[in-house]
Coordinates of C-alpha atoms in Angstrom, one line a residue:
M1 CA 15.9 17.9 -5.9
P2 CA 15.5 14.1 -6.2
L3 CA 16.4 12.6 -9.6
Y4 CA 13.0 10.7 -9.8
P5 CA 10.7 12.8 -7.6
D6 CA 7.5 11.0 -8.5
L7 CA 8.8 7.4 -8.8
L8 CA 7.3 6.3 -5.5
S9 CA 4.6 8.9 -5.3
E10 CA 1.2 7.2 -5.1
D11 CA -2.0 9.2 -4.9
C12 CA -4.1 6.0 -4.4
T13 CA -6.8 7.0 -6.9
D14 CA -5.9 4.1 -9.1
I15 CA -4.1 1.1 -7.7
T16 CA -4.6 -1.3 -10.6
D17 CA -0.8 -1.5 -11.1
W18 CA -0.5 -2.9 -7.5
T19 CA -0.8 -6.7 -7.0
D20 CA -3.6 -7.7 -4.7
G21 CA -2.3 -10.3 -2.2
D22 CA -5.3 -10.6 0.1
A23 CA -5.9 -14.1 1.6
S24 CA -9.1 -15.5 3.2
T25 CA -11.2 -12.7 4.6
G26 CA -8.6 -10.0 4.2
V27 CA -9.4 -6.9 2.2
S28 CA -7.1 -4.3 0.7
E29 CA -8.7 -1.4 -1.2
V30 CA -8.8 2.4 -1.6
D31 CA -11.3 4.0 0.8
P32 CA -13.5 6.9 -0.2
A33 CA -11.0 9.3 1.2
G34 CA -8.4 8.1 -1.3
Q35 CA -6.3 6.1 1.1
F36 CA -5.3 2.5 1.3
R37 CA -7.5 0.4 3.6
F38 CA -6.2 -2.9 4.9
D39 CA -8.6 -5.0 6.9
T40 CA -8.4 -8.5 8.2
N41 CA -12.0 -8.2 9.4
A42 CA -11.3 -8.8 13.1
T43 CA -9.5 -12.1 12.4
A44 CA -6.2 -12.7 14.1
N45 CA -5.4 -16.0 12.3
S46 CA -2.0 -16.1 10.6
Y47 CA -3.5 -17.2 7.2
V48 CA -5.6 -14.0 6.9
T49 CA -3.8 -11.2 5.2
A50 CA -4.7 -7.8 3.6
E51 CA -1.8 -6.8 1.4
R52 CA -0.9 -5.0 -1.8
H53 CA 2.5 -4.9 -3.4
R54 CA 4.1 -3.3 -6.4
T55 CA 7.4 -4.1 -8.2
I56 CA 9.5 -1.1 -9.2
A57 CA 11.8 -2.3 -12.0
S58 CA 14.5 0.4 -11.7
P59 CA 14.5 2.0 -8.3
P60 CA 17.0 4.8 -7.6
N61 CA 20.0 4.1 -5.4
Q62 CA 18.7 6.4 -2.7
F63 CA 15.1 7.1 -1.8
T64 CA 12.7 8.0 1.0
I65 CA 9.4 6.3 1.8
E66 CA 6.9 8.0 4.1
I67 CA 4.0 5.9 5.4
K68 CA 1.3 7.2 7.7
T69 CA -0.6 4.5 9.5
Y70 CA -3.9 4.9 11.3
F71 CA -5.4 2.1 13.5
D72 CA -9.0 1.8 14.5
A73 CA -7.9 -0.3 17.4
I74 CA -4.8 -2.2 18.5

């Protein structure tokens, strides 16, 4: 059993504690299904970003991060 089982658990219903780092036409938000949505709105320019980040002040020494990524098109 992990020492901090919910430290990195994010249900995406409230992401107000995440910092919004979108630039230009980029959008990062929670979609109606309760998942993060990152969209550069069909722009491939390097200055367009859709990002969110969160600082964890005291992370454990060992942890596992699971990310599922779905693409509309690549």
